[in-house]
Short mmCIF file of C-alpha atoms and ligand atoms in Angstrom, two decimals:
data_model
loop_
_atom_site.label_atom_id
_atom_site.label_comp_id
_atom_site.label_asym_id
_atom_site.label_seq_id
_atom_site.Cartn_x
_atom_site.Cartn_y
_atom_site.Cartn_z
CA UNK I 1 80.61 73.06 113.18
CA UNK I 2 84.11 74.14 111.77
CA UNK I 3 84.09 75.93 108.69
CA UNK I 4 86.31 73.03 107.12
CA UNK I 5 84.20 70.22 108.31
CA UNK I 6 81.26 71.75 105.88
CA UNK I 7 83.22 71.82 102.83
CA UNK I 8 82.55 69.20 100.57
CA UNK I 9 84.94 67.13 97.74
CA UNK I 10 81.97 65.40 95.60
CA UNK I 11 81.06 67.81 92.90
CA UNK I 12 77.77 68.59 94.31
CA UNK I 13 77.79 72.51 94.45
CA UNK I 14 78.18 73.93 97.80
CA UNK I 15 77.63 77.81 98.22
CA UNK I 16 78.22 79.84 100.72
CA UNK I 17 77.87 83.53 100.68
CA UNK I 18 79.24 86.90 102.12
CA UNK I 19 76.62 89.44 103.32
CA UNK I 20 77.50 93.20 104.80
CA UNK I 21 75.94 94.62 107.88
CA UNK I 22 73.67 97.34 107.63
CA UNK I 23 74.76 101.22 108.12
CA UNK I 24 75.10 102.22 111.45
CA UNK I 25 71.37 103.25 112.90
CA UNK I 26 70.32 100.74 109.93
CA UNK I 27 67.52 97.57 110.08
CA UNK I 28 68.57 94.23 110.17
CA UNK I 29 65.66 92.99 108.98
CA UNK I 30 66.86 93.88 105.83
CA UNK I 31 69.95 91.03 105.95
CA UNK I 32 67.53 88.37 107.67
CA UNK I 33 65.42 88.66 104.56
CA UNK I 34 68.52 87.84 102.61
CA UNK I 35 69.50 84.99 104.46
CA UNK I 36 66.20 84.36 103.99
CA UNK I 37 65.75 84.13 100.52
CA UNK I 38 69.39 82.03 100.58
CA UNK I 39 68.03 79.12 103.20
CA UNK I 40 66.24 77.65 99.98
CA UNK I 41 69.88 77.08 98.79
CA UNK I 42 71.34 75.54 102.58
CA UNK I 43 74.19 77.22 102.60
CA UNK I 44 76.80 75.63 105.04
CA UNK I 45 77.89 79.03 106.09
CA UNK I 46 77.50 82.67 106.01
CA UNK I 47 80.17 85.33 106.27
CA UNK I 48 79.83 88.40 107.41
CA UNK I 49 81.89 91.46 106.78
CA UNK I 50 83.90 94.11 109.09
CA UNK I 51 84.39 97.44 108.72
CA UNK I 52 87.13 99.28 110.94
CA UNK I 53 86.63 102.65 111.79
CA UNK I 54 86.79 106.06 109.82
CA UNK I 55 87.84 109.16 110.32
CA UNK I 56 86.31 112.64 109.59
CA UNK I 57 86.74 115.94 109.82
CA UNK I 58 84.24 118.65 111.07
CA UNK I 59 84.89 122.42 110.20
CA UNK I 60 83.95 124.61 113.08
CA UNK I 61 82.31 128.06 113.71
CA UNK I 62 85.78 129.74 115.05
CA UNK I 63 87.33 127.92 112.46
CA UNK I 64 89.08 125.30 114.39
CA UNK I 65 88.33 121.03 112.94
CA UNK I 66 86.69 118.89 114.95
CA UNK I 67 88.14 114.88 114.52
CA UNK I 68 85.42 112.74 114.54
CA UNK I 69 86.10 108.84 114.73
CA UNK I 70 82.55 106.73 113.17
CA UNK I 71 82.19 103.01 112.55
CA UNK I 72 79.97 102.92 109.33
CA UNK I 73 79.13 99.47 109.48
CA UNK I 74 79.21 97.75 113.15
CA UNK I 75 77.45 95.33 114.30
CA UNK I 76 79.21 91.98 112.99
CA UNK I 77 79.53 89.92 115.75
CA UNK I 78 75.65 90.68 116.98
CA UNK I 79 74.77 90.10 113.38
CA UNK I 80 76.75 86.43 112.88
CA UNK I 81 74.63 85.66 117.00
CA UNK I 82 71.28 86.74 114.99
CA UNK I 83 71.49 84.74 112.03
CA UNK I 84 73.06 81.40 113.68
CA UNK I 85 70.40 81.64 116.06
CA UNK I 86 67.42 82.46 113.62
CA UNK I 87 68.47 79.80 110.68
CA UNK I 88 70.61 77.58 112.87
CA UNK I 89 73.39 78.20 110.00
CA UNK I 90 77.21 78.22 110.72
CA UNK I 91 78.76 82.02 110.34
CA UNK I 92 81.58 83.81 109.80
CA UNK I 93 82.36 86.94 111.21
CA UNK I 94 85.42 89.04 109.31
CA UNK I 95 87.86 90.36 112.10
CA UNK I 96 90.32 93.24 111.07
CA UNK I 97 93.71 94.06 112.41
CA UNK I 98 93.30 97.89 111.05
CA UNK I 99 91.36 99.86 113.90
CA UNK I 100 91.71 97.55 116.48
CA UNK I 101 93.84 96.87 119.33
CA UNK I 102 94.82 93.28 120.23
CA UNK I 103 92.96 93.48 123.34
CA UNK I 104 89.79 94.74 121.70
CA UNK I 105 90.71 92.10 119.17
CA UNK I 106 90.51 89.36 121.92
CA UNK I 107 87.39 90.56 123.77
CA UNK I 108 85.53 90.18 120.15
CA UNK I 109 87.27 86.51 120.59
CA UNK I 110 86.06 85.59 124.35
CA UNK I 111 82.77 87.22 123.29
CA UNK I 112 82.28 84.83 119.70
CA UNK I 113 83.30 81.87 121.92
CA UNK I 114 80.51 82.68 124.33
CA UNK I 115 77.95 83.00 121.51
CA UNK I 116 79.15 79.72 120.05
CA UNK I 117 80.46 81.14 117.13
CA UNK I 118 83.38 78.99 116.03
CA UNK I 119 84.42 80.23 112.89
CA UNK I 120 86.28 83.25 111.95
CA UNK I 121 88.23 85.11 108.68
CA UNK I 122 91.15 86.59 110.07
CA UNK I 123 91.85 90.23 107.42
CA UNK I 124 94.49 92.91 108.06
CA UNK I 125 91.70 95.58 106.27
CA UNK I 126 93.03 98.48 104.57
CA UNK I 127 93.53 101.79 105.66
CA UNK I 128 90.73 103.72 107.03
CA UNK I 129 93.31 107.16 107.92
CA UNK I 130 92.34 105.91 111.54
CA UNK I 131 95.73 104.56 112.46
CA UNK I 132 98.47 104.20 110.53
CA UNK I 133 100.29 101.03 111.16
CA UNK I 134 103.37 101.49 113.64
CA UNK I 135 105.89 98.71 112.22
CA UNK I 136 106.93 97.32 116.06
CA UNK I 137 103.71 98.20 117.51
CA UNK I 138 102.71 94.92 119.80
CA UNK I 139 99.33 96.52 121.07
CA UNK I 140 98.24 96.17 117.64
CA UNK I 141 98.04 93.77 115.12
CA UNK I 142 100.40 94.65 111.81
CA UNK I 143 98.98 92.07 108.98
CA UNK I 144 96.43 89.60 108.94
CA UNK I 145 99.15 86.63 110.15
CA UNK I 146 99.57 88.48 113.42
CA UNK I 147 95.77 88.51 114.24
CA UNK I 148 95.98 84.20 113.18
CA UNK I 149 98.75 84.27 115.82
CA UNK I 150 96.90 85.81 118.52
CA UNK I 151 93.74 83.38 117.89
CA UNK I 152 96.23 80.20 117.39
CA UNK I 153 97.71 81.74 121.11
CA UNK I 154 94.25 81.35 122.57
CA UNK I 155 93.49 78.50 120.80
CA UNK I 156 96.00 76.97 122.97
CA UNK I 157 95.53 78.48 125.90
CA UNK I 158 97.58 82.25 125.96
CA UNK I 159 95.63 85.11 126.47
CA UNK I 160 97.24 88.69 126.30
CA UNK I 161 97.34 88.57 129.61
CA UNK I 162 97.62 85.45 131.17
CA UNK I 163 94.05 84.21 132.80
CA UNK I 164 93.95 81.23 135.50
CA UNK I 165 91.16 78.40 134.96
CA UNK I 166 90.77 79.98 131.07
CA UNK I 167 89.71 77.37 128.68
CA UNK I 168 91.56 77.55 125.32
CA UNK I 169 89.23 78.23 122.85
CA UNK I 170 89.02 76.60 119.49
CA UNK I 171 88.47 78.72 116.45
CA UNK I 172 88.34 77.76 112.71
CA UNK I 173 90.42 80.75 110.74
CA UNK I 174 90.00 81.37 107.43
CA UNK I 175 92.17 83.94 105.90
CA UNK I 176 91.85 85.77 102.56
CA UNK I 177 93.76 85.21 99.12
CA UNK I 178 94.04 86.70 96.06
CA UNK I 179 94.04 85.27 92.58
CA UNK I 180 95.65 87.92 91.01
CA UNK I 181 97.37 89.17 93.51
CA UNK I 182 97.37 91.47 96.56
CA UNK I 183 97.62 94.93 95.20
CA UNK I 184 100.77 95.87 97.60
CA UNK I 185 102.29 92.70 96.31
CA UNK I 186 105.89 92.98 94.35
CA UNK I 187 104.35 89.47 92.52
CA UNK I 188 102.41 86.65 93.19
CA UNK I 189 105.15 84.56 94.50
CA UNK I 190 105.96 86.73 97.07
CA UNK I 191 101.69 87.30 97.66
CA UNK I 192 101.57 83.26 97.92
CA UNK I 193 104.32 82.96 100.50
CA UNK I 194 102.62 85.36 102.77
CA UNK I 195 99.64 83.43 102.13
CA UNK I 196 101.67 80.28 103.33
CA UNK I 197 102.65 81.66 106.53
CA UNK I 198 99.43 82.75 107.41
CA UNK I 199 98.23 78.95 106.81
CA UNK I 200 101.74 78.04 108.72
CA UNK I 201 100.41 80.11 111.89
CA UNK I 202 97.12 78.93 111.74
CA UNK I 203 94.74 79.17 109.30
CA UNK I 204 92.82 76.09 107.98
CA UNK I 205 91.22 77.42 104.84
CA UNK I 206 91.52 80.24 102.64
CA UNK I 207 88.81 82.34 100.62
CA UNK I 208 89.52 84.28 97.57
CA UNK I 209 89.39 87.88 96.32
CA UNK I 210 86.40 87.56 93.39
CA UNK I 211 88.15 86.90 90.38
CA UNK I 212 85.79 87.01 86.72
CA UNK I 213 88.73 84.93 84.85
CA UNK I 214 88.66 81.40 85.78
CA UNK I 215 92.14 80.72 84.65
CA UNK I 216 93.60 83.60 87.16
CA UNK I 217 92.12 81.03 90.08
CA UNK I 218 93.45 78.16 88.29
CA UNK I 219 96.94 79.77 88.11
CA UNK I 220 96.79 80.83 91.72
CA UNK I 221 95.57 77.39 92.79
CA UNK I 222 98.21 76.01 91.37
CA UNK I 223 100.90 78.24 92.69
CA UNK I 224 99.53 77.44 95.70
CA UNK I 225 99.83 73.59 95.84
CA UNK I 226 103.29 74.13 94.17
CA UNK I 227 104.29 76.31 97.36
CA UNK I 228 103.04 73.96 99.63
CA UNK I 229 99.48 75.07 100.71
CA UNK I 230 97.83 72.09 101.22
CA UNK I 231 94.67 74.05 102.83
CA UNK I 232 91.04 74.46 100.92
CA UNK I 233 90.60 77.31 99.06
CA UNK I 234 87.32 78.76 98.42
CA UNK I 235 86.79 80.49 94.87
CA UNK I 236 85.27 83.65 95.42
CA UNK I 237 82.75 85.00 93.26
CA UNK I 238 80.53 87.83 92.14
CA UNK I 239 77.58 88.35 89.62
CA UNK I 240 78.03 91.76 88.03
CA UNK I 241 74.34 93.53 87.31
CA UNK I 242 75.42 97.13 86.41
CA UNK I 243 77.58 99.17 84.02
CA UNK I 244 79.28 101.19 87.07
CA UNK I 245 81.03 97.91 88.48
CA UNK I 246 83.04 98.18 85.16
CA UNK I 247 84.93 100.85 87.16
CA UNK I 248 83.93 100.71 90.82
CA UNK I 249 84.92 97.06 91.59
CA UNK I 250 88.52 97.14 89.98
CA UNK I 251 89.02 100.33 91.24
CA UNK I 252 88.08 99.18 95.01
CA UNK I 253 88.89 95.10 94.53
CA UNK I 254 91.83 95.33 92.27
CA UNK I 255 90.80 93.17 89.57
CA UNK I 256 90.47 92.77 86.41
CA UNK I 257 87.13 92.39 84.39
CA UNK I 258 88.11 89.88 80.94
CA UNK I 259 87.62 91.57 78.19
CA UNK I 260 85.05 89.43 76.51
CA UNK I 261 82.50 90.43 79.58
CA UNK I 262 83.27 94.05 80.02
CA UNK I 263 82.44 94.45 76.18
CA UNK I 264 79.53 92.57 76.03
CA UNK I 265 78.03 94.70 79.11
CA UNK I 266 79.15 98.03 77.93
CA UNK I 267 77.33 97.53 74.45
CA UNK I 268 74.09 96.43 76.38
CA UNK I 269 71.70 98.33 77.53
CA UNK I 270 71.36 98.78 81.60
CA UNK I 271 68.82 96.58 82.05
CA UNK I 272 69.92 93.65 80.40
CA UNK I 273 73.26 94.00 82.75
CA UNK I 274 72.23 91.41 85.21
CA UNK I 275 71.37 88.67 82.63
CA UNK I 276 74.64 88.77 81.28
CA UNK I 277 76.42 88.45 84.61
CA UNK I 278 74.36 85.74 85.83
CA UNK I 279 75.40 83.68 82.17
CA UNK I 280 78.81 84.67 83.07
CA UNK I 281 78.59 83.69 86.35
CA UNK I 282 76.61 80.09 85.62
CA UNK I 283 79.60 79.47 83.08
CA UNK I 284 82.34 80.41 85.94
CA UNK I 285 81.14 77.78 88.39
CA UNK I 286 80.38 75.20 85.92
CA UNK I 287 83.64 75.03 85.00
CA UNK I 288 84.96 74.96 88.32
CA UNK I 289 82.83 72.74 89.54
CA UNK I 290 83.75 70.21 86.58
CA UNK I 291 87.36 70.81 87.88
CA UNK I 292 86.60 69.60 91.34
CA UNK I 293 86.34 72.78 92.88
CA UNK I 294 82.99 71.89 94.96
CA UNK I 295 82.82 74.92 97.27
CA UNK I 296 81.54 78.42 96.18
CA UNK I 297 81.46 81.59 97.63
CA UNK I 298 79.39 84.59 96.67
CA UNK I 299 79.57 88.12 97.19
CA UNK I 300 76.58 89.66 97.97
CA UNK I 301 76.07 93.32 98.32
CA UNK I 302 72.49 94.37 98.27
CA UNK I 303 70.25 91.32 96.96
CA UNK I 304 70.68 87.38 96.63
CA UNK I 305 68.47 87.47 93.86
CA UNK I 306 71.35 87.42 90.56
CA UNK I 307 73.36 84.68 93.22
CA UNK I 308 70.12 82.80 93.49
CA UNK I 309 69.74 82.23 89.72
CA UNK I 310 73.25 80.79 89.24
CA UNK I 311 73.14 78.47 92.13
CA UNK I 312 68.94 77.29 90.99
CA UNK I 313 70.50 77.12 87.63
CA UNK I 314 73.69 75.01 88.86
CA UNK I 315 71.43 72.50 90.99
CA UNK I 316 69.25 71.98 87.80
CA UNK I 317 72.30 70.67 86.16
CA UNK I 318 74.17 69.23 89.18
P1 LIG H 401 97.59 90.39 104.72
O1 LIG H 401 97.53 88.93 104.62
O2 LIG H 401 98.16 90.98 105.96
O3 LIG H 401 98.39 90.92 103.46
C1 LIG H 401 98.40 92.29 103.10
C2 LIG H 401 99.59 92.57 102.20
O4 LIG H 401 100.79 92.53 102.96
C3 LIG H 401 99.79 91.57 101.06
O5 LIG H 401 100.30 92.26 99.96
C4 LIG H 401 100.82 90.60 101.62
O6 LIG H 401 101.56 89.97 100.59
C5 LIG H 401 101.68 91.54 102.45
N1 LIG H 401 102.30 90.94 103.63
C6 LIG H 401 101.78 90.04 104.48
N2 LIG H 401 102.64 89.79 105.48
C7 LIG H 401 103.72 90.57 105.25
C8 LIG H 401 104.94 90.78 105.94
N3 LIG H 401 105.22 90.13 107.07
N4 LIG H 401 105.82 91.68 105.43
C9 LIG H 401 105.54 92.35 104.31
N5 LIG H 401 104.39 92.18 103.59
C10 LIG H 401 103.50 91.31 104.07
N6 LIG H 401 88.27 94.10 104.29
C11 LIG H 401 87.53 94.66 105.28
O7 LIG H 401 87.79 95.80 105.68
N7 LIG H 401 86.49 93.97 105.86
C12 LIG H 401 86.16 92.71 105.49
O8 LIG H 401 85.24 92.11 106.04
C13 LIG H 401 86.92 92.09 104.44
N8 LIG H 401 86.65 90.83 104.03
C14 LIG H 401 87.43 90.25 103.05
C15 LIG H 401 87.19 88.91 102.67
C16 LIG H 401 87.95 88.30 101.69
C17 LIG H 401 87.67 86.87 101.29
C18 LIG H 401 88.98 89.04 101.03
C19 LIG H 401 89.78 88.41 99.94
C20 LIG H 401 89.25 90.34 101.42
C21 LIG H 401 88.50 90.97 102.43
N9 LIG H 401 88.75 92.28 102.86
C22 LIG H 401 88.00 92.84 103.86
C23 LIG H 401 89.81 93.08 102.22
C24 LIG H 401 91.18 92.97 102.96
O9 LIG H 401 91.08 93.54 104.25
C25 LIG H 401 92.20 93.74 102.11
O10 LIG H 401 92.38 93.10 100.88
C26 LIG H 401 93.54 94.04 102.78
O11 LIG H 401 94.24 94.97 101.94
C27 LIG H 401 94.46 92.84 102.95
O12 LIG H 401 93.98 91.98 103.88
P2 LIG H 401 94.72 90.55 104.12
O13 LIG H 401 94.06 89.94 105.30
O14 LIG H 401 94.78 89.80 102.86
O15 LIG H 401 96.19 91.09 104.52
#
């Protein structure tokens, strides 16, 4: 099923949730464990997140460097096959513009269609020093609009190159958005007319940045409707459970932590960290789910188990 056709409008909290793949060389028994643990909640889908490539370099004997190109992280699409196949659950894999050509961008495409995989988040990513974008460069995809573009083109039929007897395929894209704002954005107006084209080309539902300030979303939802986006949008959240993410997910997210929460965690000590994020959290969704917004989606980077609480806690009250 499509993405859109599992979110629900009736108050009744629906979660889904954003996993990462494990390092290269890594198990994956580690992430079916998660999804695991998360089946308890039935989440209607499960993203799964990309990571272009990065480059390195290698100092040699004679004193020469040695470039060395590495994907971190691969293994999305095989990943989203696994766990649809395992839990019989919807997923989502990420696909970036940044490190990828069109064509390798469309044989991800043809392969997802093969493995039944109907849904995917369409993301420019940021830049990994692999390839700097060339602005005119049509073997590439520029911003995230341009990838919706290509998969609306073979949604109807046009493949890069043009194939005889080709089905069209028939994706569900989901593109990203950003309550307070892309940080390359002038302002938010600007940020939300992007955000409308990328619907305009395509898209059918968006998914926010994590956001710890209700009223930012509330703002940007509104901004939204007022521009003309009549498409979902997904709130996007996070439980913070340790003093570092003070700094490290502002400085890598660009966002801000309210004031009220990033005092209260640095006066605690560490291991009373995750019980204040999960209260935070629990008080996040219950107000948006008493202003109608239904769907949920968590970030999750190493375990469900903070996630877990809120959404037990939220189905005790629901
Ligand atoms: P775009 O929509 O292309 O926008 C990027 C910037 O360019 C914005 O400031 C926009 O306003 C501006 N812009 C857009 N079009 C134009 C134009 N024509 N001319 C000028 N400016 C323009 N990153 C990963 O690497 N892997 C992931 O799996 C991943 N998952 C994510 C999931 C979600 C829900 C979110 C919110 C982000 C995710 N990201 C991921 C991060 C994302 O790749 C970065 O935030 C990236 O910097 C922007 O991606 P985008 O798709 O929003 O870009």
């Amino acid at each position: 099923m499509k993405v859109v056709e599992l979110l629900r409008n009736d108050g009744v909290p629906n979660v889904s949730y954003e996993i990462v793949p494990p390092k290269r060389g890594g198990s994956v028994s580690e992430i079916l464990e998660i999804i695991d643990k998360l089946m308890e909640f039935a989440p209607p889908f499960v993203d799964v997140t990309s990571h272009s490539a990065q480059i390195y370099y290698e100092e040699q004997q004679d004193g020469s460097w040695r470039r060395h190109i590495k994907r971190k992280r691969p293994g999305t699409l095989g990943l989203c096959a696994a766990i649809k196949g395992r839990f019989g659950i919807e997923t989502v894999p990420h696909l970036l513009c940044k490190g990828f050509t069109r064509e390798e961008s469309e044989d991800a495409l043809i392969e997802l269609n093969y493995l039944g995989i109907q849904n995917v988040m369409a993301l420019r990513g940021d830049d990994s020093g692999f390839q700097k974008p060339v602005h005119g460069d049509r073997t590439r995809n520029e911003y995230a609009i341009d990838l919706v573009r290509q998969i609306h083109a073979m949604n109807t039929g046009h493949f890069l190159e043009e194939l005889i007897d080709a089905a069209p395929t028939d994706f569900c894209v989901g593109v990203a958005g950003y309550p307070e704002k892309h940080f390359e954005a002038p302002n938010i107006k600007w940020d939300v007319k992007n955000l409308k084209h990328k619907i305009e080309a395509g898209a059918e539902y968006v998914t926010t940045q994590m956001f710890f300030d209700n009223e930012s979303f509330f703002a940007f939802e509104t901004a939204c409707r007022s521009a003309g986006i009549t498409a979902p949008i997904i709130p996007g959240l996070k439980v913070l459970t340790s003093k570092s993410q003070l700094q490290t997910l502002p400085s890598r997210f660009h966002i801000q932590i309210p004031e009220e929460l990033a005092s209260e965690i640095a006066a605690a000590k560490d291991h009373e960290v995750p019980e204040i994020g999960v209260r935070w959290a629990i008080k996040q969704c219950d107000e948006l789910l008493s202003r109608g917004f239904s769907n949920l989606h968590f970030y999750i980077i190493q375990t469900p188990n903070h996630a877990a609480q809120v959404v037990r806690s939220l189905r005790k009250l629901a």
